[in-house]
Structures are given as structure tokens and as C-alpha cells.
């Protein structure tokens, strides 16, 4: 058994006992108020899920096992002091709750390299889709095709004891994380480079290898990928991709199906697709105004026009956050360090000044501040990765780290099927006294 798996089982056994005790002895303790608004407005704020890997605070943003993004940048292992943290280390932290050493991170990286084997039929599935298929559709189709190798499916069919579900789930999660960069890069090269593929470089870390297989070997791009794949990894349990993954896994679907479901949610414009919408929208702005260096007044007018047309400004707003997303800040800092004199990034920076007062002035937008998606595409554009329809796939590769660590915990704790209750409109009206 690998060191990571050993360490996980050492933590999981007592945690499962605690979980069962909490449920059995304190099950009737009330933990929150449910109102008509909290249900009919998207279940926001209802304390309804357990998530060990990260917690989102409306004012402060995300903390991964208690650590903010700047703290992760300081404390997680890096390849050099000026580099960004390695996502391998964040996975270790999210899974075990402890900060990894350099050796821990190295071991995970080596294990993922060994597991990065994608069967031929998965490439055939990707190739069978036409070039006008969205990269996220290719990605989810490939993930489902990978499920033929599911160790959980095999173990379940062989009648494994439910207390051991976590074991084969662990194998699937580790295999899937290892396979994702390979299929993501394959999809990228299929769509944008006539299918000319680039082999993995086993000397590289998980992030740099993804960049390499996509065709990018610049040291700054490698740093950007390490940052990108770290900050997109998790956003507690209630966001659409994490919740969909958890929900589907709760029916004992295998990790490939569960994560595939999460990715179909990530592909929605109000979630991860927003990272491509920002680029499309700014390009529309540039096209309409007729210059790549619009004035602040021109940007302002375009924003007003977008709102007047009954559209949202992509990259702004959030269902939980009420301040600027620290993931936006981390990327802005990266741009400040490495991406000077870029007119597209200048527009993104100008929007940060212009959009919040406009949204705030509408009087209905709960959070007028930017989220992660407002910045991410512009950084990729800066390094020549201009194919915006692919951006949500990159987000998805990173999100695997959090949602798969979470469903592994779901299995280890022996969590039950998720099944909230629904009610009719008459029931709600009766409750309202109408
Ligand atoms: N532009 C214009 N109007 C906005 C807005 C924006 N960026 N954000 C919210 N609003 C509007 C809503 O559409 C809603 O209008 P109606 O009452 O007329 O329907 C009103 O303000 C109240 O919405 P809210 O309560 O503030 O926001 P929600 O919690 O319902 O939704 C969203 C949160 C992120 C979906 C929303 O802010 C939005 O649509 N933003 C733009 C899309 C986006 O950036 N999505 C990515 C979010 C982060 C993420 O998940 N990344 O993957």
C-alpha cells in the first residue's frame, strides 16, 4: 500500500467512528433555520452538506483545510522559492488535513505518473466526436469512457463489503486524477492543432506536464499552470460541480460517473463556463468599440448595454462570496508580476474598477465583486493559449482534486444516499399563510 493510502486509512478509521457517533448521539440537534427564501432561491445558506476539504467564508473567501491561498503559496511545497505551490501538495492537504513535505509531494507525483495510462477506446471516443463538439462535451465523454477501468465497479460487482468501498474508490480517484491531464491535452491538440499529439514528459510535475502535452514549455506558463490548478481545486461542497459529484457518488455510482456529472455542471455559464464567457464578452466589446484599447467610458457604456440587454456580466457576482474572490486577487498578483503591457489584461483590470459600482447600483446584485473566472482566461491568453472554449476543461482538471478527495471521504465515512424532500407549490403557499 502506498504511504498516502496508508496515511488516509489511518485517519479514516477513527474519523468514520466519530462520524457515526455524531450521527447517532447528536442527530436531533438543530443546526440552522430553513426559510421559504432559502429553499426557493437555490438552497443558499442552508447548512446541508459535510465537506472536509475546504470552507468558503463570504468575506474572506476560500480556505483549504484552514489555509488561505496566500498561506498555501507560502506553506505548500514548491519547486523553487519563487514558484507557485504544486497542486500535488494541495491534494495531500485536502485528503489528509496535514501539510505535506517535499517527499510526500514527490511520491504523489510519481504515483500519478505511473497511473497516467489512458486506454485506446477513450481516444476513439474523443476522436468520434466532431470538431464542433464543445471541448467540455469531449472531456465528459472521455471521463465516462474511462469508467470501463473502474476498480470500484469491479469490486462492487464482486460483492465487496461496504466498509471497504473506500479502497477501490481510492484507486479510481488516483487513476482519474492521473489520467485527466492526458485526456485534456489530447482534446486540446485534437481541436486546435489538427490532432498532432505531444507525448508526456515523465520528468515534469503534474501541472507542467499538462502544459507540455498542450504544447507549452515556457517556465512562466508552468508557474501559471501550478497556480491555476491549485486555486481552482475546491470551493467547499455546495457549488454545482462539487455538489453534483457528491450527489451522484451518494448513489454509489463510481467516481468516473460522479465526477463526470460534476463536470457537466461545471460546463454551465453560471459556473465554470463563465471563464470562457468573459473572453467572448471582452472580445465582443473590442469588436464593437473597434479598438483593443478602449477607454474606461467606452468599457462602462458596454457594461451598461450588457445589463440593459438582460444579460449578466460574466466573471462578476457569487452565490456565497460578498467580497473580491481571493482567487481573482492571486491571479491579478501573478499578472502584476509577469504580464506587463498586455492590453487585454488592462481591460480586465479596468473592469475591476468599472463593474462593481454598476452592479452595486442595480440594487439587487448581492455581490458586485469579481470571481475567479474574471481573470483566468486573460492570463492564458497572455501566454498564447487563446482557445477560450477549452478553458473550462482546465478548470475541470483542477476541480478533480477537491471533489474526488471529498467523495473518497464520503465513502470512508460511510455516508448515506442523499435524498432531500420536495414539496408542492400549495405546500409552500400554505406555509406562507397564503
Ligand atoms: N451581472 C448582472 N446581473 C447579475 C450578476 C452579474 N454578474 N450577478 C447577479 N446578477 C443578478 C442576478 O441575475 C439576479 O437578477 P434577477 O433577480 O433579475 O434574476 C440578481 O442579480 C440577484 O442575483 P444574486 O443573488 O446576486 O446572485 P446568485 O447567487 O443568484 O447567482 C451567480 C450567483 C454567480 C450565478 C451570478 O452572480 C452570475 O450570474 N454571475 C455571472 C456569471 C458568473 O460569473 N459565474 C461564475 C461564478 C463563479 C463560479 O462558479 N465559477 O465557476
CSV table of C-alpha atoms and ligand atoms in Angstrom, one decimal:
chain,number,residue,atom,x,y,z
A,1,UNK,CA,0.0,0.0,0.0
A,2,UNK,CA,1.3,3.5,-0.8
A,3,UNK,CA,2.3,5.9,2.0
A,4,UNK,CA,-0.6,8.2,1.1
A,5,UNK,CA,-3.2,5.4,1.1
A,6,UNK,CA,-1.8,4.1,4.5
A,7,UNK,CA,-2.0,7.6,5.9
A,8,UNK,CA,-5.5,8.0,4.6
A,9,UNK,CA,-6.8,4.8,6.2
A,10,UNK,CA,-5.1,5.7,9.5
A,11,UNK,CA,-7.2,8.9,9.5
A,12,UNK,CA,-10.3,7.5,8.0
A,13,UNK,CA,-10.9,4.7,10.5
A,14,UNK,CA,-11.2,6.9,13.6
A,15,UNK,CA,-13.0,9.7,11.6
A,16,UNK,CA,-15.6,7.1,10.5
A,17,UNK,CA,-16.2,6.2,14.1
A,18,UNK,CA,-16.6,9.9,15.1
A,19,UNK,CA,-19.0,10.4,12.2
A,20,UNK,CA,-21.2,7.5,13.3
A,21,UNK,CA,-21.2,8.8,16.9
A,22,UNK,CA,-22.1,12.3,15.8
A,23,UNK,CA,-25.0,11.0,13.7
A,24,UNK,CA,-26.3,8.5,16.4
A,25,UNK,CA,-25.9,10.6,19.5
A,26,UNK,CA,-26.4,14.1,18.3
A,27,UNK,CA,-28.6,13.5,15.3
A,28,UNK,CA,-31.5,15.5,16.6
A,29,UNK,CA,-29.5,18.7,17.3
A,30,UNK,CA,-30.9,21.7,15.3
A,31,UNK,CA,-28.2,23.5,13.3
A,32,UNK,CA,-30.0,26.1,11.2
A,33,UNK,CA,-33.1,27.8,10.1
A,34,UNK,CA,-34.8,26.9,6.8
A,35,UNK,CA,-36.9,29.7,5.2
A,36,UNK,CA,-39.0,29.8,2.1
A,37,UNK,CA,-36.3,32.0,0.5
A,38,UNK,CA,-33.5,29.7,1.3
A,39,UNK,CA,-35.3,26.9,-0.5
A,40,UNK,CA,-36.8,28.8,-3.4
A,41,UNK,CA,-33.7,30.9,-4.0
A,42,UNK,CA,-31.4,28.0,-4.7
A,43,UNK,CA,-31.0,26.4,-1.2
A,44,UNK,CA,-28.4,29.1,-0.5
A,45,UNK,CA,-27.1,29.2,3.1
A,46,UNK,CA,-28.9,26.0,4.3
A,47,UNK,CA,-26.3,24.0,6.3
A,48,UNK,CA,-26.9,20.9,4.3
A,49,UNK,CA,-23.6,19.3,3.4
A,50,UNK,CA,-20.5,18.0,5.1
A,51,UNK,CA,-17.2,19.0,3.4
A,52,UNK,CA,-13.8,18.3,4.9
A,53,UNK,CA,-11.6,19.6,2.2
A,54,UNK,CA,-12.3,23.3,2.2
A,55,UNK,CA,-14.6,26.1,3.6
A,56,UNK,CA,-15.8,29.3,2.0
A,57,UNK,CA,-16.3,32.4,4.0
A,58,UNK,CA,-18.4,35.1,2.4
A,59,UNK,CA,-16.0,37.9,3.4
A,60,UNK,CA,-12.7,36.1,3.3
A,61,UNK,CA,-13.1,33.6,0.5
A,62,UNK,CA,-11.8,30.0,0.4
A,63,UNK,CA,-9.7,28.2,2.9
A,64,UNK,CA,-8.4,24.8,2.1
A,65,UNK,CA,-8.2,22.8,5.3
A,66,UNK,CA,-7.9,26.1,7.1
A,67,UNK,CA,-5.3,27.6,4.9
A,68,UNK,CA,-6.0,30.7,2.7
A,69,UNK,CA,-4.5,31.0,-0.8
A,70,UNK,CA,-1.6,33.3,0.3
A,71,UNK,CA,-0.9,30.8,3.1
A,72,UNK,CA,-0.8,27.9,0.7
A,73,UNK,CA,1.6,29.9,-1.5
A,74,UNK,CA,3.8,30.2,1.5
A,75,UNK,CA,3.5,26.8,3.1
A,76,UNK,CA,2.9,24.2,0.3
A,77,UNK,CA,6.0,22.6,-1.3
A,78,UNK,CA,7.3,24.4,-4.4
A,79,UNK,CA,9.9,23.6,-7.0
A,80,UNK,CA,11.8,26.8,-6.1
A,81,UNK,CA,11.1,29.6,-3.6
A,82,UNK,CA,9.8,31.9,-6.3
A,83,UNK,CA,7.5,29.3,-7.8
A,84,UNK,CA,3.8,28.6,-7.2
A,85,UNK,CA,2.7,25.7,-5.0
A,86,UNK,CA,2.4,22.2,-6.5
A,87,UNK,CA,-1.2,21.0,-6.7
A,88,UNK,CA,0.1,17.6,-5.7
A,89,UNK,CA,0.7,19.1,-2.3
A,90,UNK,CA,-2.8,20.6,-2.1
A,91,UNK,CA,-4.3,17.2,-2.9
A,92,UNK,CA,-2.3,15.8,0.0
A,93,UNK,CA,-3.5,18.6,2.3
A,94,UNK,CA,-7.2,18.3,1.3
A,95,UNK,CA,-7.1,14.5,1.7
A,96,UNK,CA,-5.3,14.3,5.0
A,97,UNK,CA,-5.7,17.7,6.6
A,98,UNK,CA,-1.9,17.9,7.1
A,99,UNK,CA,0.7,20.0,5.2
A,100,UNK,CA,2.9,17.7,3.0
A,101,UNK,CA,6.7,17.5,3.0
A,102,UNK,CA,8.6,17.8,-0.3
A,103,UNK,CA,9.0,14.0,-0.2
A,104,UNK,CA,5.2,13.5,0.2
A,105,UNK,CA,4.6,15.6,-2.9
A,106,UNK,CA,7.2,13.8,-4.8
A,107,UNK,CA,5.7,10.5,-4.0
A,108,UNK,CA,2.2,11.6,-5.2
A,109,UNK,CA,3.7,13.0,-8.4
A,110,UNK,CA,5.5,9.7,-9.1
A,111,UNK,CA,2.3,7.7,-8.4
A,112,UNK,CA,0.2,9.9,-10.7
A,113,UNK,CA,2.9,9.4,-13.5
A,114,UNK,CA,2.6,5.6,-13.1
A,115,UNK,CA,-1.2,5.8,-13.2
A,116,UNK,CA,-1.5,8.1,-16.2
A,117,UNK,CA,-2.5,5.3,-18.6
A,118,UNK,CA,-5.4,6.0,-20.9
A,119,UNK,CA,-6.9,3.0,-22.8
A,120,UNK,CA,-7.2,3.3,-26.6
A,121,UNK,CA,-11.0,3.2,-26.7
A,122,UNK,CA,-11.1,6.5,-24.7
A,123,UNK,CA,-9.1,8.2,-27.5
A,124,UNK,CA,-11.5,6.6,-30.0
A,125,UNK,CA,-14.5,8.1,-28.2
A,126,UNK,CA,-12.9,11.6,-28.3
A,127,UNK,CA,-12.0,11.2,-32.0
A,128,UNK,CA,-15.5,10.0,-32.8
A,129,UNK,CA,-16.9,13.4,-31.7
A,130,UNK,CA,-16.9,16.1,-34.5
A,131,UNK,CA,-14.7,19.1,-34.2
A,132,UNK,CA,-17.6,21.4,-33.5
A,133,UNK,CA,-18.3,19.4,-30.3
A,134,UNK,CA,-17.6,21.5,-27.3
A,135,UNK,CA,-14.3,20.6,-25.5
A,136,UNK,CA,-16.3,20.1,-22.3
A,137,UNK,CA,-18.5,17.5,-24.1
A,138,UNK,CA,-15.4,15.7,-25.3
A,139,UNK,CA,-14.0,15.8,-21.8
A,140,UNK,CA,-17.1,14.3,-20.1
A,141,UNK,CA,-17.5,11.7,-22.8
A,142,UNK,CA,-13.8,10.7,-22.2
A,143,UNK,CA,-14.4,10.5,-18.5
A,144,UNK,CA,-17.3,8.2,-18.9
A,145,UNK,CA,-15.3,6.1,-21.3
A,146,UNK,CA,-12.6,5.8,-18.7
A,147,UNK,CA,-15.1,4.2,-16.3
A,148,UNK,CA,-14.6,0.8,-18.1
A,149,UNK,CA,-11.5,0.6,-15.9
A,150,UNK,CA,-13.3,1.5,-12.6
A,151,UNK,CA,-11.9,-0.5,-9.7
A,152,UNK,CA,-14.9,0.4,-7.7
A,153,UNK,CA,-17.2,-1.1,-10.3
A,154,UNK,CA,-15.2,-4.3,-10.3
A,155,UNK,CA,-15.1,-4.5,-6.5
A,156,UNK,CA,-18.8,-3.8,-6.2
A,157,UNK,CA,-19.7,-6.4,-8.8
A,158,UNK,CA,-17.5,-8.9,-6.9
A,159,UNK,CA,-19.6,-8.2,-3.8
A,160,UNK,CA,-17.1,-6.2,-1.7
A,161,UNK,CA,-18.1,-5.4,1.9
A,162,UNK,CA,-19.4,-1.9,2.2
A,163,UNK,CA,-16.8,-1.0,4.8
A,164,UNK,CA,-14.2,-1.4,2.1
A,165,UNK,CA,-15.8,0.8,-0.6
A,166,UNK,CA,-13.2,3.5,0.1
A,167,UNK,CA,-10.4,1.2,-1.0
A,168,UNK,CA,-11.4,0.8,-4.7
A,169,UNK,CA,-12.7,4.4,-4.7
A,170,UNK,CA,-9.2,5.5,-3.7
A,171,UNK,CA,-7.7,3.6,-6.7
A,172,UNK,CA,-10.3,5.2,-9.1
A,173,UNK,CA,-9.7,8.7,-7.8
A,174,UNK,CA,-5.9,8.4,-8.0
A,175,UNK,CA,-6.1,6.9,-11.5
A,176,UNK,CA,-8.6,9.5,-12.7
A,177,UNK,CA,-6.5,12.4,-11.5
A,178,UNK,CA,-3.5,10.9,-13.2
A,179,UNK,CA,-5.4,10.4,-16.5
A,180,UNK,CA,-7.1,13.8,-16.7
A,181,UNK,CA,-4.2,15.9,-18.0
A,182,UNK,CA,-3.6,13.3,-20.7
A,183,UNK,CA,-7.2,13.4,-22.0
A,184,UNK,CA,-7.4,17.2,-21.5
A,185,UNK,CA,-4.2,17.8,-23.6
A,186,UNK,CA,-5.4,15.2,-26.2
A,187,UNK,CA,-8.7,17.2,-26.6
A,188,UNK,CA,-6.8,20.5,-26.9
A,189,UNK,CA,-4.5,19.2,-29.6
A,190,UNK,CA,-7.4,17.5,-31.4
A,191,UNK,CA,-9.4,20.7,-31.6
A,192,UNK,CA,-6.7,23.3,-32.2
A,193,UNK,CA,-3.6,21.5,-33.6
A,194,UNK,CA,-5.1,19.1,-36.2
A,195,UNK,CA,-4.7,16.2,-33.7
A,196,UNK,CA,-0.9,16.4,-33.6
A,197,UNK,CA,-0.3,15.0,-30.2
A,198,UNK,CA,2.7,15.5,-27.8
A,199,UNK,CA,3.8,12.7,-25.5
A,200,UNK,CA,4.0,13.2,-21.8
A,201,UNK,CA,7.4,14.2,-20.3
A,202,UNK,CA,7.9,12.0,-17.2
A,203,UNK,CA,10.4,14.4,-15.8
A,204,UNK,CA,7.7,17.1,-15.2
A,205,UNK,CA,5.3,17.7,-12.4
A,206,UNK,CA,1.5,17.2,-13.0
A,207,UNK,CA,0.9,20.8,-14.0
A,208,UNK,CA,3.9,21.4,-16.2
A,209,UNK,CA,3.3,18.1,-17.9
A,210,UNK,CA,-0.2,19.2,-18.8
A,211,UNK,CA,1.2,22.4,-20.2
A,212,UNK,CA,3.8,20.4,-22.1
A,213,UNK,CA,1.3,18.0,-23.6
A,214,UNK,CA,-0.7,21.0,-24.8
A,215,UNK,CA,2.4,22.4,-26.4
A,216,UNK,CA,3.7,24.9,-23.9
A,217,UNK,CA,7.1,24.5,-22.1
A,218,UNK,CA,7.8,28.1,-21.0
A,219,UNK,CA,8.8,28.3,-17.3
A,220,UNK,CA,6.3,31.1,-16.7
A,221,UNK,CA,3.5,29.1,-18.2
A,222,UNK,CA,4.4,26.2,-15.9
A,223,UNK,CA,4.2,28.5,-12.9
A,224,UNK,CA,0.8,29.8,-14.1
A,225,UNK,CA,-0.5,26.2,-14.5
A,226,UNK,CA,0.7,25.3,-11.0
A,227,UNK,CA,-1.2,28.4,-9.7
A,228,UNK,CA,-4.2,27.8,-11.9
A,229,UNK,CA,-4.5,24.1,-10.9
A,230,UNK,CA,-4.1,24.9,-7.2
A,231,UNK,CA,-6.7,27.8,-6.9
A,232,UNK,CA,-9.5,26.1,-8.9
A,233,UNK,CA,-9.2,22.8,-7.0
A,234,UNK,CA,-12.1,23.2,-4.5
A,235,UNK,CA,-14.7,25.7,-3.2
A,236,UNK,CA,-16.4,23.8,-0.4
A,237,UNK,CA,-19.2,21.3,-1.0
A,238,UNK,CA,-22.2,23.3,-2.2
A,239,UNK,CA,-21.1,24.6,-5.6
A,240,UNK,CA,-22.6,22.9,-8.6
A,241,UNK,CA,-19.6,20.8,-9.6
A,242,UNK,CA,-18.8,19.6,-6.1
A,243,UNK,CA,-22.4,19.0,-5.1
A,244,UNK,CA,-23.2,17.1,-8.3
A,245,UNK,CA,-20.2,14.9,-7.8
A,246,UNK,CA,-21.2,14.2,-4.2
A,247,UNK,CA,-24.9,13.6,-5.1
A,248,UNK,CA,-24.2,11.2,-7.8
A,249,UNK,CA,-21.5,9.4,-5.8
A,250,UNK,CA,-24.0,9.0,-3.0
A,251,UNK,CA,-26.0,6.6,-5.2
A,252,UNK,CA,-22.8,4.5,-5.2
A,253,UNK,CA,-22.1,5.5,-8.8
A,254,UNK,CA,-18.4,5.0,-9.5
A,255,UNK,CA,-16.0,8.0,-9.2
A,256,UNK,CA,-15.9,8.4,-13.0
A,257,UNK,CA,-19.7,8.8,-13.3
A,258,UNK,CA,-19.8,11.1,-10.3
A,259,UNK,CA,-17.0,13.4,-11.4
A,260,UNK,CA,-18.4,13.3,-15.0
A,261,UNK,CA,-21.7,14.6,-13.6
A,262,UNK,CA,-19.8,17.3,-11.7
A,263,UNK,CA,-18.1,18.3,-15.0
A,264,UNK,CA,-21.5,18.6,-16.8
A,265,UNK,CA,-22.4,21.1,-14.1
A,266,UNK,CA,-19.2,23.0,-14.4
A,267,UNK,CA,-19.9,23.4,-18.1
A,268,UNK,CA,-22.8,25.7,-17.3
A,269,UNK,CA,-22.5,29.5,-17.9
A,270,UNK,CA,-23.3,30.4,-14.3
A,271,UNK,CA,-20.4,28.2,-13.1
A,272,UNK,CA,-17.2,27.2,-14.8
A,273,UNK,CA,-18.2,28.2,-18.4
A,274,UNK,CA,-18.0,31.8,-17.2
A,275,UNK,CA,-14.3,31.6,-17.7
A,276,UNK,CA,-14.8,31.4,-21.5
A,277,UNK,CA,-17.7,33.8,-21.5
A,278,UNK,CA,-15.5,36.5,-20.0
A,279,UNK,CA,-13.2,36.2,-23.0
A,280,UNK,CA,-16.0,36.0,-25.6
A,281,UNK,CA,-17.7,39.1,-24.0
A,282,UNK,CA,-14.5,41.2,-23.9
A,283,UNK,CA,-13.8,40.2,-27.5
A,284,UNK,CA,-17.3,41.4,-28.4
A,285,UNK,CA,-16.6,44.6,-26.6
A,286,UNK,CA,-13.3,45.1,-28.5
A,287,UNK,CA,-15.1,44.2,-31.8
A,288,UNK,CA,-18.0,46.6,-31.2
A,289,UNK,CA,-15.9,49.5,-30.0
A,290,UNK,CA,-13.3,48.9,-32.7
A,291,UNK,CA,-10.2,49.1,-30.6
A,292,UNK,CA,-8.2,46.7,-28.3
A,293,UNK,CA,-7.5,49.7,-26.0
A,294,UNK,CA,-11.0,51.0,-25.2
A,295,UNK,CA,-11.4,54.0,-22.8
A,296,UNK,CA,-12.9,53.5,-19.4
A,297,UNK,CA,-16.0,55.4,-20.6
A,298,UNK,CA,-16.4,53.0,-23.6
A,299,UNK,CA,-16.0,50.0,-21.3
A,300,UNK,CA,-18.6,51.5,-18.9
A,301,UNK,CA,-21.0,52.0,-21.7
A,302,UNK,CA,-20.6,48.4,-23.0
A,303,UNK,CA,-21.3,47.1,-19.5
A,304,UNK,CA,-24.4,49.2,-19.2
A,305,UNK,CA,-25.5,47.9,-22.6
A,306,UNK,CA,-25.0,44.3,-21.5
A,307,UNK,CA,-27.1,44.8,-18.4
A,308,UNK,CA,-29.8,46.6,-20.4
A,309,UNK,CA,-30.0,43.6,-22.8
A,310,UNK,CA,-30.9,41.4,-19.8
A,311,UNK,CA,-27.6,39.6,-19.7
A,312,UNK,CA,-25.2,39.1,-16.8
A,313,UNK,CA,-21.6,40.5,-16.7
A,314,UNK,CA,-19.6,37.3,-16.7
A,315,UNK,CA,-17.0,36.8,-14.0
A,316,UNK,CA,-18.8,39.0,-11.5
A,317,UNK,CA,-21.1,38.0,-8.7
A,318,UNK,CA,-21.2,35.0,-6.5
A,319,UNK,CA,-23.7,32.9,-4.6
A,320,UNK,CA,-21.7,32.9,-1.4
A,321,UNK,CA,-18.8,35.5,-1.6
A,322,UNK,CA,-19.5,39.1,-0.7
A,323,UNK,CA,-16.0,40.4,-1.5
A,324,UNK,CA,-13.5,40.1,-4.2
A,325,UNK,CA,-12.6,36.5,-4.7
A,326,UNK,CA,-9.1,35.8,-3.4
A,327,UNK,CA,-8.6,33.5,-6.4
A,328,UNK,CA,-9.1,36.7,-8.5
A,329,UNK,CA,-6.6,38.5,-6.3
A,330,UNK,CA,-4.0,35.7,-6.7
A,331,UNK,CA,-4.2,35.9,-10.5
A,332,UNK,CA,-4.1,39.7,-10.5
A,333,UNK,CA,-0.9,39.5,-8.5
A,334,UNK,CA,0.5,37.0,-10.9
A,335,UNK,CA,-0.3,39.3,-13.8
A,336,UNK,CA,1.3,42.2,-12.0
A,337,UNK,CA,4.5,40.2,-11.6
A,338,UNK,CA,4.7,38.6,-15.0
A,339,UNK,CA,2.3,40.1,-17.6
A,340,UNK,CA,3.1,43.7,-18.1
A,341,UNK,CA,1.9,45.8,-21.1
A,342,UNK,CA,-0.9,43.5,-22.1
A,343,UNK,CA,-3.9,45.4,-23.4
A,344,UNK,CA,-6.4,42.5,-22.8
A,345,UNK,CA,-5.3,42.3,-19.2
A,346,UNK,CA,-5.6,46.1,-18.9
A,347,UNK,CA,-9.3,45.7,-19.9
A,348,UNK,CA,-9.7,43.1,-17.2
A,349,UNK,CA,-8.1,45.4,-14.7
A,350,UNK,CA,-10.3,48.4,-15.8
A,351,UNK,CA,-13.4,46.2,-15.5
A,352,UNK,CA,-12.5,45.7,-11.8
A,353,UNK,CA,-12.8,49.4,-11.3
A,354,UNK,CA,-15.9,49.9,-13.5
A,355,UNK,CA,-18.2,46.9,-12.9
A,356,UNK,CA,-18.7,46.8,-9.1
A,357,UNK,CA,-20.3,50.3,-8.9
A,358,UNK,CA,-22.5,49.4,-11.9
A,359,UNK,CA,-23.7,46.1,-10.4
A,360,UNK,CA,-23.9,47.7,-6.9
A,361,UNK,CA,-26.1,50.5,-8.4
A,362,UNK,CA,-28.7,47.9,-9.6
A,363,UNK,CA,-29.7,47.3,-6.0
A,364,UNK,CA,-30.4,43.6,-6.5
A,365,UNK,CA,-26.9,42.0,-7.1
A,366,UNK,CA,-25.8,40.6,-3.8
A,367,UNK,CA,-22.1,40.5,-4.7
A,368,UNK,CA,-20.9,43.1,-7.2
A,369,UNK,CA,-17.2,41.9,-7.0
A,370,UNK,CA,-15.3,39.7,-9.4
A,371,UNK,CA,-14.9,35.9,-9.0
A,372,UNK,CA,-12.2,33.5,-10.2
A,373,UNK,CA,-13.4,33.5,-13.8
A,374,UNK,CA,-13.0,37.2,-14.4
A,375,UNK,CA,-9.2,36.9,-14.6
A,376,UNK,CA,-8.2,33.3,-15.5
A,377,UNK,CA,-8.8,33.5,-19.3
A,378,UNK,CA,-6.8,36.7,-19.7
A,379,UNK,CA,-3.7,35.1,-18.2
A,380,UNK,CA,-4.0,32.1,-20.5
A,381,UNK,CA,-4.5,34.5,-23.5
A,382,UNK,CA,-1.3,36.3,-22.4
A,383,UNK,CA,0.7,33.1,-23.0
A,384,UNK,CA,-0.9,32.3,-26.3
A,385,UNK,CA,-3.5,29.8,-25.1
A,386,UNK,CA,-6.2,31.7,-26.8
A,387,UNK,CA,-8.7,28.9,-27.3
A,388,UNK,CA,-11.4,30.0,-24.8
A,389,UNK,CA,-13.8,27.1,-25.3
A,390,UNK,CA,-11.1,24.9,-23.8
A,391,UNK,CA,-10.7,26.9,-20.6
A,392,UNK,CA,-13.5,25.1,-18.7
A,393,UNK,CA,-11.7,21.8,-19.3
A,394,UNK,CA,-8.6,23.3,-17.5
A,395,UNK,CA,-10.8,24.3,-14.6
A,396,UNK,CA,-12.3,20.8,-14.6
A,397,UNK,CA,-8.9,19.1,-14.3
A,398,UNK,CA,-8.1,21.2,-11.2
A,399,UNK,CA,-11.6,20.7,-9.7
A,400,UNK,CA,-11.0,16.9,-9.7
A,401,UNK,CA,-8.5,17.3,-6.8
A,402,UNK,CA,-11.2,18.6,-4.4
A,403,UNK,CA,-14.3,16.8,-5.5
A,404,UNK,CA,-12.5,13.4,-5.7
A,405,UNK,CA,-10.8,13.9,-2.3
A,406,UNK,CA,-14.3,14.6,-1.0
A,407,UNK,CA,-16.1,11.6,-2.4
A,408,UNK,CA,-13.2,9.5,-1.1
A,409,UNK,CA,-14.1,10.8,2.4
A,410,UNK,CA,-17.8,10.2,1.7
A,411,UNK,CA,-17.0,6.5,1.1
A,412,UNK,CA,-14.7,6.3,4.1
A,413,UNK,CA,-17.2,7.8,6.4
A,414,UNK,CA,-19.9,5.5,5.1
A,415,UNK,CA,-22.2,8.4,4.1
A,416,UNK,CA,-25.7,7.6,3.0
A,417,UNK,CA,-27.5,8.3,-0.2
A,418,UNK,CA,-28.5,12.0,-0.5
A,419,UNK,CA,-32.3,12.4,-0.7
A,420,UNK,CA,-33.8,15.8,0.4
A,421,UNK,CA,-37.6,16.2,0.4
A,422,UNK,CA,-39.5,18.2,-2.2
A,423,UNK,CA,-42.9,19.9,-1.7
A,424,UNK,CA,-45.7,21.3,-3.9
A,425,UNK,CA,-46.3,24.9,-4.6
A,426,UNK,CA,-49.5,24.6,-2.5
A,427,UNK,CA,-47.4,23.4,0.4
A,428,UNK,CA,-45.2,26.4,0.3
A,429,UNK,CA,-48.2,28.8,0.0
A,430,UNK,CA,-49.8,27.1,2.9
A,431,UNK,CA,-46.6,27.5,5.0
A,432,UNK,CA,-46.6,31.2,3.9
A,433,UNK,CA,-50.1,31.6,5.2
A,434,UNK,CA,-51.4,32.5,1.7
B,1,LIG,N1,-24.3,40.7,-13.9
B,1,LIG,C1,-25.6,41.1,-13.9
B,1,LIG,N2,-26.6,40.7,-13.0
B,1,LIG,C2,-26.2,39.9,-12.0
B,1,LIG,C3,-24.8,39.5,-11.9
B,1,LIG,C4,-23.9,39.9,-12.9
B,1,LIG,N3,-22.6,39.5,-12.9
B,1,LIG,N4,-24.8,38.7,-10.8
B,1,LIG,C5,-26.0,38.6,-10.3
B,1,LIG,N5,-26.9,39.4,-11.1
B,1,LIG,C6,-28.3,39.5,-10.9
B,1,LIG,C7,-28.9,38.1,-11.0
B,1,LIG,O1,-29.1,37.7,-12.3
B,1,LIG,C8,-30.3,38.3,-10.3
B,1,LIG,O2,-31.1,39.0,-11.2
B,1,LIG,P1,-32.7,38.7,-11.2
B,1,LIG,O3,-33.2,38.9,-9.8
B,1,LIG,O4,-33.2,39.7,-12.2
B,1,LIG,O5,-32.8,37.3,-11.7
B,1,LIG,C9,-29.9,39.3,-9.2
B,1,LIG,O6,-28.6,39.9,-9.6
B,1,LIG,C10,-29.6,38.6,-7.8
B,1,LIG,O7,-28.6,37.6,-8.0
B,1,LIG,P2,-27.6,37.2,-6.8
B,1,LIG,O8,-28.4,36.7,-5.7
B,1,LIG,O9,-26.7,38.3,-6.6
B,1,LIG,O10,-26.8,36.0,-7.5
B,1,LIG,P3,-27.0,34.5,-7.4
B,1,LIG,O11,-26.5,34.0,-6.1
B,1,LIG,O12,-28.4,34.1,-7.8
B,1,LIG,O13,-26.1,34.0,-8.6
B,1,LIG,C11,-24.1,34.0,-9.9
B,1,LIG,C12,-24.7,34.0,-8.5
B,1,LIG,C13,-22.6,33.7,-9.8
B,1,LIG,C14,-24.7,32.9,-10.7
B,1,LIG,C15,-24.4,35.4,-10.6
B,1,LIG,O14,-23.7,36.4,-9.8
B,1,LIG,C16,-24.0,35.4,-12.0
B,1,LIG,O15,-24.8,35.1,-12.9
B,1,LIG,N6,-22.7,35.9,-12.3
B,1,LIG,C17,-22.2,35.9,-13.7
B,1,LIG,C18,-21.8,34.5,-14.1
B,1,LIG,C19,-20.5,34.1,-13.4
B,1,LIG,O16,-19.5,34.8,-13.3
B,1,LIG,N7,-20.5,32.8,-12.9
B,1,LIG,C20,-19.3,32.3,-12.3
B,1,LIG,C21,-19.5,32.2,-10.8
B,1,LIG,C22,-18.3,31.7,-10.0
B,1,LIG,C23,-18.1,30.2,-10.4
B,1,LIG,O17,-18.9,29.4,-10.0
B,1,LIG,N8,-17.1,29.9,-11.1
B,1,LIG,O18,-17.0,28.7,-11.6
